[in-house]
Short mmCIF file of C-alpha atoms in Angstrom, two decimals:
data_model
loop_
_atom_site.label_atom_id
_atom_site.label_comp_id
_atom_site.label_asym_id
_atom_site.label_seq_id
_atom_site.Cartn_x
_atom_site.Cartn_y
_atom_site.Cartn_z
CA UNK A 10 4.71 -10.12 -12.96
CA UNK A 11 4.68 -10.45 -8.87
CA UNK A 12 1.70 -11.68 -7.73
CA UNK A 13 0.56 -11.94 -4.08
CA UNK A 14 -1.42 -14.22 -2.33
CA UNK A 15 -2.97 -14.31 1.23
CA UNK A 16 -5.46 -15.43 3.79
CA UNK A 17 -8.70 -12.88 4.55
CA UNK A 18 -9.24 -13.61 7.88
CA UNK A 19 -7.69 -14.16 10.93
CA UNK A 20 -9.02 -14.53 14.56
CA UNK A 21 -7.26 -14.74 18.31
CA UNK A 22 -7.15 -13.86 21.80
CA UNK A 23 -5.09 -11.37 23.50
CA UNK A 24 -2.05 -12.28 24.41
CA UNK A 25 -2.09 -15.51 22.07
CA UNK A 26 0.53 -15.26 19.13
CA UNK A 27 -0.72 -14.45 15.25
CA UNK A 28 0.61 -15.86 12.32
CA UNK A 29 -0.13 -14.35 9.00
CA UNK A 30 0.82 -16.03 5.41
CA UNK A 31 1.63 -15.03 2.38
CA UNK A 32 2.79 -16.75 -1.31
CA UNK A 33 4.48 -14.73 -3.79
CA UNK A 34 5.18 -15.53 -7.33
CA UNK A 35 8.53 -13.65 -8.42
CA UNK A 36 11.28 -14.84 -6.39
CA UNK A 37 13.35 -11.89 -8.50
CA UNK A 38 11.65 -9.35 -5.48
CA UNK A 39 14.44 -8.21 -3.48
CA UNK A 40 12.42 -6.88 -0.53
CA UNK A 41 9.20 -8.26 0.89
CA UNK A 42 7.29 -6.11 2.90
CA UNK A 43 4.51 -6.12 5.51
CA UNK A 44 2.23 -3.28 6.01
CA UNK A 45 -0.62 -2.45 8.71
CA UNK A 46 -3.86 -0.48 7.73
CA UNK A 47 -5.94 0.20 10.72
CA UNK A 48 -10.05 1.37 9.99
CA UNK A 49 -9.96 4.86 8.20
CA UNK A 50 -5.97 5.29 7.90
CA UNK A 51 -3.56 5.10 5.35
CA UNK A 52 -0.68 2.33 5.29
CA UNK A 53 1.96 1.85 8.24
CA UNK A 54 4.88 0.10 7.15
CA UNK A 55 5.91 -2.37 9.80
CA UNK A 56 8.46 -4.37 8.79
CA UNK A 57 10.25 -5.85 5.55
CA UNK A 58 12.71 -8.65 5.27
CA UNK A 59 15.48 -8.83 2.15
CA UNK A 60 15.38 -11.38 -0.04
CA UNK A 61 18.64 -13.52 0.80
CA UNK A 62 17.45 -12.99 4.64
CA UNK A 63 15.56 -15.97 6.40
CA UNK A 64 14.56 -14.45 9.12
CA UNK A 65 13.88 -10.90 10.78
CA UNK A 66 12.97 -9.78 13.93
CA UNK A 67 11.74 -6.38 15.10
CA UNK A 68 10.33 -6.55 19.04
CA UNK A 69 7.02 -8.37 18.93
CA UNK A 70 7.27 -8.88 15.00
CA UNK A 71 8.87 -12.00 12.99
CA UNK A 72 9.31 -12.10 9.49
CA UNK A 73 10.23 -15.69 8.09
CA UNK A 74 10.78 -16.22 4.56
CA UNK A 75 10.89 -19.44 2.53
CA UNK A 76 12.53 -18.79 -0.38
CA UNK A 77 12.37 -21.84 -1.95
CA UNK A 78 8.00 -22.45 -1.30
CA UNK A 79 7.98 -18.38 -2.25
CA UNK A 80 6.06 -18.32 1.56
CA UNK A 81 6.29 -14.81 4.04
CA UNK A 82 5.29 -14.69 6.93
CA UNK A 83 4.61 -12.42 10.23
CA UNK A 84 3.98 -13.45 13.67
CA UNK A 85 3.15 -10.93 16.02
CA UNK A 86 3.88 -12.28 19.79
CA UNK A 87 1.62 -11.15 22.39
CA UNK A 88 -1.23 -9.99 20.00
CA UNK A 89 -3.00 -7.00 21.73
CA UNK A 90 -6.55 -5.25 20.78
CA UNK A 91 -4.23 -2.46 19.40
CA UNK A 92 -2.98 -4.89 16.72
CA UNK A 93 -6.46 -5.20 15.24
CA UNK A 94 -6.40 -4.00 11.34
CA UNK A 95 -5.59 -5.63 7.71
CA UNK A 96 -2.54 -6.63 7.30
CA UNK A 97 -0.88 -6.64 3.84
CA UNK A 98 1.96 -8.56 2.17
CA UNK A 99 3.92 -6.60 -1.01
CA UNK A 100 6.10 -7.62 -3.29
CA UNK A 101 7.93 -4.89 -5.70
CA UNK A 102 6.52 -5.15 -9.40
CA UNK A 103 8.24 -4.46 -12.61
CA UNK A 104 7.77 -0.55 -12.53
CA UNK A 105 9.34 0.07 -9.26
CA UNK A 106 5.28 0.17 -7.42
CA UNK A 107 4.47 -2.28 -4.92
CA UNK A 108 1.71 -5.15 -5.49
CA UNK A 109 -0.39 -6.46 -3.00
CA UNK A 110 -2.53 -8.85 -1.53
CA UNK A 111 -5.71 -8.70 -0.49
CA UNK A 112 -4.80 -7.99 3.18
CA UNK A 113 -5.99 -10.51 6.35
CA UNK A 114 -7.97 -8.85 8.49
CA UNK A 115 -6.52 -9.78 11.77
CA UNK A 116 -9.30 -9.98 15.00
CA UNK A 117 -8.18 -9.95 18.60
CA UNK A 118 -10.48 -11.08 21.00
CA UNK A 119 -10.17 -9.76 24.89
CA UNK B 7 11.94 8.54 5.44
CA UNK B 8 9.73 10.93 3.90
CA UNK B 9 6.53 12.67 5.12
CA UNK B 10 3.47 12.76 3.07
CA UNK B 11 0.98 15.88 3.33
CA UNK B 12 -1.84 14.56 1.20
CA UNK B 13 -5.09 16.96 0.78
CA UNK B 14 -7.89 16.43 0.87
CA UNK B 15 -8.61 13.69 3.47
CA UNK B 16 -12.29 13.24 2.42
CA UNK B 17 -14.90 14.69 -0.31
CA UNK B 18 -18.49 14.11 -1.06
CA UNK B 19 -18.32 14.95 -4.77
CA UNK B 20 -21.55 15.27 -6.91
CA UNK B 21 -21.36 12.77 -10.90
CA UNK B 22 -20.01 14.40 -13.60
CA UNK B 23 -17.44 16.47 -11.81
CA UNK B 24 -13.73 16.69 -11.19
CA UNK B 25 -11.64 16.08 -7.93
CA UNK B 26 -7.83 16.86 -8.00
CA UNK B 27 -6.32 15.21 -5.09
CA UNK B 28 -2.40 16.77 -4.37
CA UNK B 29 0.40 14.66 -2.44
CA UNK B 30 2.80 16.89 -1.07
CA UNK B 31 6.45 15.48 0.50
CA UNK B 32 8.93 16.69 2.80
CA UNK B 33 12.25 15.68 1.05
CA UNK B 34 12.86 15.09 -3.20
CA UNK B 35 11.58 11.44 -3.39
CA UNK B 36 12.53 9.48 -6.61
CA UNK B 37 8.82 7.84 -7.34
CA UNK B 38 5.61 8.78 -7.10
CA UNK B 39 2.66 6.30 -7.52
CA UNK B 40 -0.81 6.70 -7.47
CA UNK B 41 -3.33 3.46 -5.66
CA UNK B 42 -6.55 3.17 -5.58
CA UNK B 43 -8.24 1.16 -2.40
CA UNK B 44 -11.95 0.31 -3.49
CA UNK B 45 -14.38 -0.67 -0.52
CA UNK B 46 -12.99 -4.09 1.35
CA UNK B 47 -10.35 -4.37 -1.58
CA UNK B 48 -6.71 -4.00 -1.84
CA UNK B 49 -4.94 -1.86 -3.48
CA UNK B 50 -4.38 -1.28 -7.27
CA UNK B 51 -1.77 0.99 -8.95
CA UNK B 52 -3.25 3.31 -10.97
CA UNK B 53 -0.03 5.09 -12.26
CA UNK B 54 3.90 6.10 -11.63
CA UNK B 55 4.26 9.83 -11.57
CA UNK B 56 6.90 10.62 -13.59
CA UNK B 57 8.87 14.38 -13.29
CA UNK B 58 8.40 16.45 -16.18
CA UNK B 59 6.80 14.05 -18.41
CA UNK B 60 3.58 11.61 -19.07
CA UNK B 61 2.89 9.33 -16.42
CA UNK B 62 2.75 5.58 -16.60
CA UNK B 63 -0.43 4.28 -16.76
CA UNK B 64 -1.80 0.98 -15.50
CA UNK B 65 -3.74 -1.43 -17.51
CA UNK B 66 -7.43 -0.11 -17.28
CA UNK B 67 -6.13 3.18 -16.05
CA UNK B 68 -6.06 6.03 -18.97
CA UNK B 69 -5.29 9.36 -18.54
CA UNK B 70 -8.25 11.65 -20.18
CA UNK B 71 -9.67 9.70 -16.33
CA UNK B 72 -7.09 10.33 -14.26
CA UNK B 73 -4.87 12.87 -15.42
CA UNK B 74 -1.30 13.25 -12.98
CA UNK B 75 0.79 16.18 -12.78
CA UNK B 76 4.44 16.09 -11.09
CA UNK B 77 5.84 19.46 -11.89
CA UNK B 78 9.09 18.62 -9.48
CA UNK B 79 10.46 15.72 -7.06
CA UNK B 80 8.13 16.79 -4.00
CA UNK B 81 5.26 17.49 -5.16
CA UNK B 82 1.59 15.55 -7.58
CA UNK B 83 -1.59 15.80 -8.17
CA UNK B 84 -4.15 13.01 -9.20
CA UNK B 85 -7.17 14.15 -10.88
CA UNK B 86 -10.32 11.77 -10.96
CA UNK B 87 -12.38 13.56 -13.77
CA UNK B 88 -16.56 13.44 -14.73
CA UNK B 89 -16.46 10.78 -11.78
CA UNK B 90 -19.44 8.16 -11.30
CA UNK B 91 -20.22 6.22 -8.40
CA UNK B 92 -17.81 3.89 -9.29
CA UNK B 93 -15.22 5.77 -8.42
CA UNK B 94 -15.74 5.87 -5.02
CA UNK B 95 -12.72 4.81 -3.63
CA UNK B 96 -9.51 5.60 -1.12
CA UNK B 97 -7.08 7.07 -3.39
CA UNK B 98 -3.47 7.05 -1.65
CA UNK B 99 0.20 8.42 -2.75
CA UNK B 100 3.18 6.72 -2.14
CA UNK B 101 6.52 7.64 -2.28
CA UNK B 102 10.12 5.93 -2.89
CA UNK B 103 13.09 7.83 -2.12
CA UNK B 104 16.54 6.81 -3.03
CA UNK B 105 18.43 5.24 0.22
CA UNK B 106 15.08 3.98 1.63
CA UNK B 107 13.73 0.54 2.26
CA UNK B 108 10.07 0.91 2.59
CA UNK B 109 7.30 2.90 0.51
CA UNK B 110 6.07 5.65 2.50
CA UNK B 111 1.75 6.38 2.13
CA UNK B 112 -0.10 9.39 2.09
CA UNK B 113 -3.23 9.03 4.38
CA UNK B 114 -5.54 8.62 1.54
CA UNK B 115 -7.95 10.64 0.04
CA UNK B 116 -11.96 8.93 0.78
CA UNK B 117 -13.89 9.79 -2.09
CA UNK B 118 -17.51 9.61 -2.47
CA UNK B 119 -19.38 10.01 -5.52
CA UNK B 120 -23.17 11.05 -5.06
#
């Protein structure tokens, strides 16, 4: 089954650029997805990518995807205090569900 | 994509009792999951709610614990039954509807168990 790997932590300054990884297991996923969780809230989804796609962007949000390493990942350009939360990679398991990772908590610093 | 009315947003529930949490959607979604969030973890499917029939259970998930009803294609319940500390947790709904991309999430139920 999918499994889903990624960093805890993550720390930068407003207006610097973030970059947050991610490893997946089952390259059979046809959508990889990216979703925000900000203190006390449920999950926003922000932004997925399909599997035969390299590359997506969505305004301050890139998705790249190495198919080949099994590597996701999302830069967010400008980073703003606003952007503070956990961010979570997901892959789509066998029964249609999503699994996880363990989210990166993602710090901006004024 | 769908909207997701899911009730109650918090409890403070005493051991030993019962909490039935109920996801509500806008639109006939086809899947229904269940997650539970424990405190600074990820999330972990507990079941797929299945219309009209049994739902699919997770390894180390069994229903006599958490017992799911989905009577039609809008509508669950989770139940978290003779609950123990340890199951204080953020419980959340998700939804899948046919045509969609993403997996739309209630905004979680926080439970605490006194």
């Amino acid at each position: 089954g999918e499994d889903v790997e990624q960093s805890l932590f993550l720390s930068v300054r407003e207006g610097d650029s973030s970059v947050i990884n991610c490893t997946y297991t089952d390259s059979s996923s046809t959508y990889l997805y990216w979703y925000k969780q900000e203190p006390g809230a449920g999950l926003q989804l922000l932004t997925y990518i399909f599997s035969n796609m390299d590359m997506k962007q969505d305004q301050r949000l890139t998705v790249l995807l190495n198919k080949k390493d099994k590597h996701l990942s999302l830069r967010i350009a400008d980073t703003q205090t606003g952007d503070s939360a956990i961010y979570f990679c997901a892959g789509r398991g066998s029964q249609g569900n999503l699994i996880f990772g363990k989210g990166t908590k993602l710090s901006v610093k004024p | 994509s769908a909207v997701i009315s899911q009730k109650p947003s918090r409890d403070i529930c005493q051991r030993g009792t019962s909490l039935t949490i109920q996801c509500q959607v806008d639109s006939q979604v086809t899947m229904m999951f269940w997650y539970r969030q424990q405190p600074g973890q990820s999330l972990t499917l507990i079941a797929t709610a299945n219309q009209g029939s049994e739902a699919t259970y997770e390894s180390g998930f069994v229903i006599d614990k958490f017992p799911i009803s989905r009577p039609n294609l809008t509508f669950s319940t989770l139940t978290v039954s003779n609950m123990s500390p340890e199951d204080s947790s953020i419980y959340l709904c998700s939804v899948w509807a046919s045509g969609d991309y993403g997996y739309t999430f209630g905004s979680g139920t926080r439970l605490t168990v006194v």
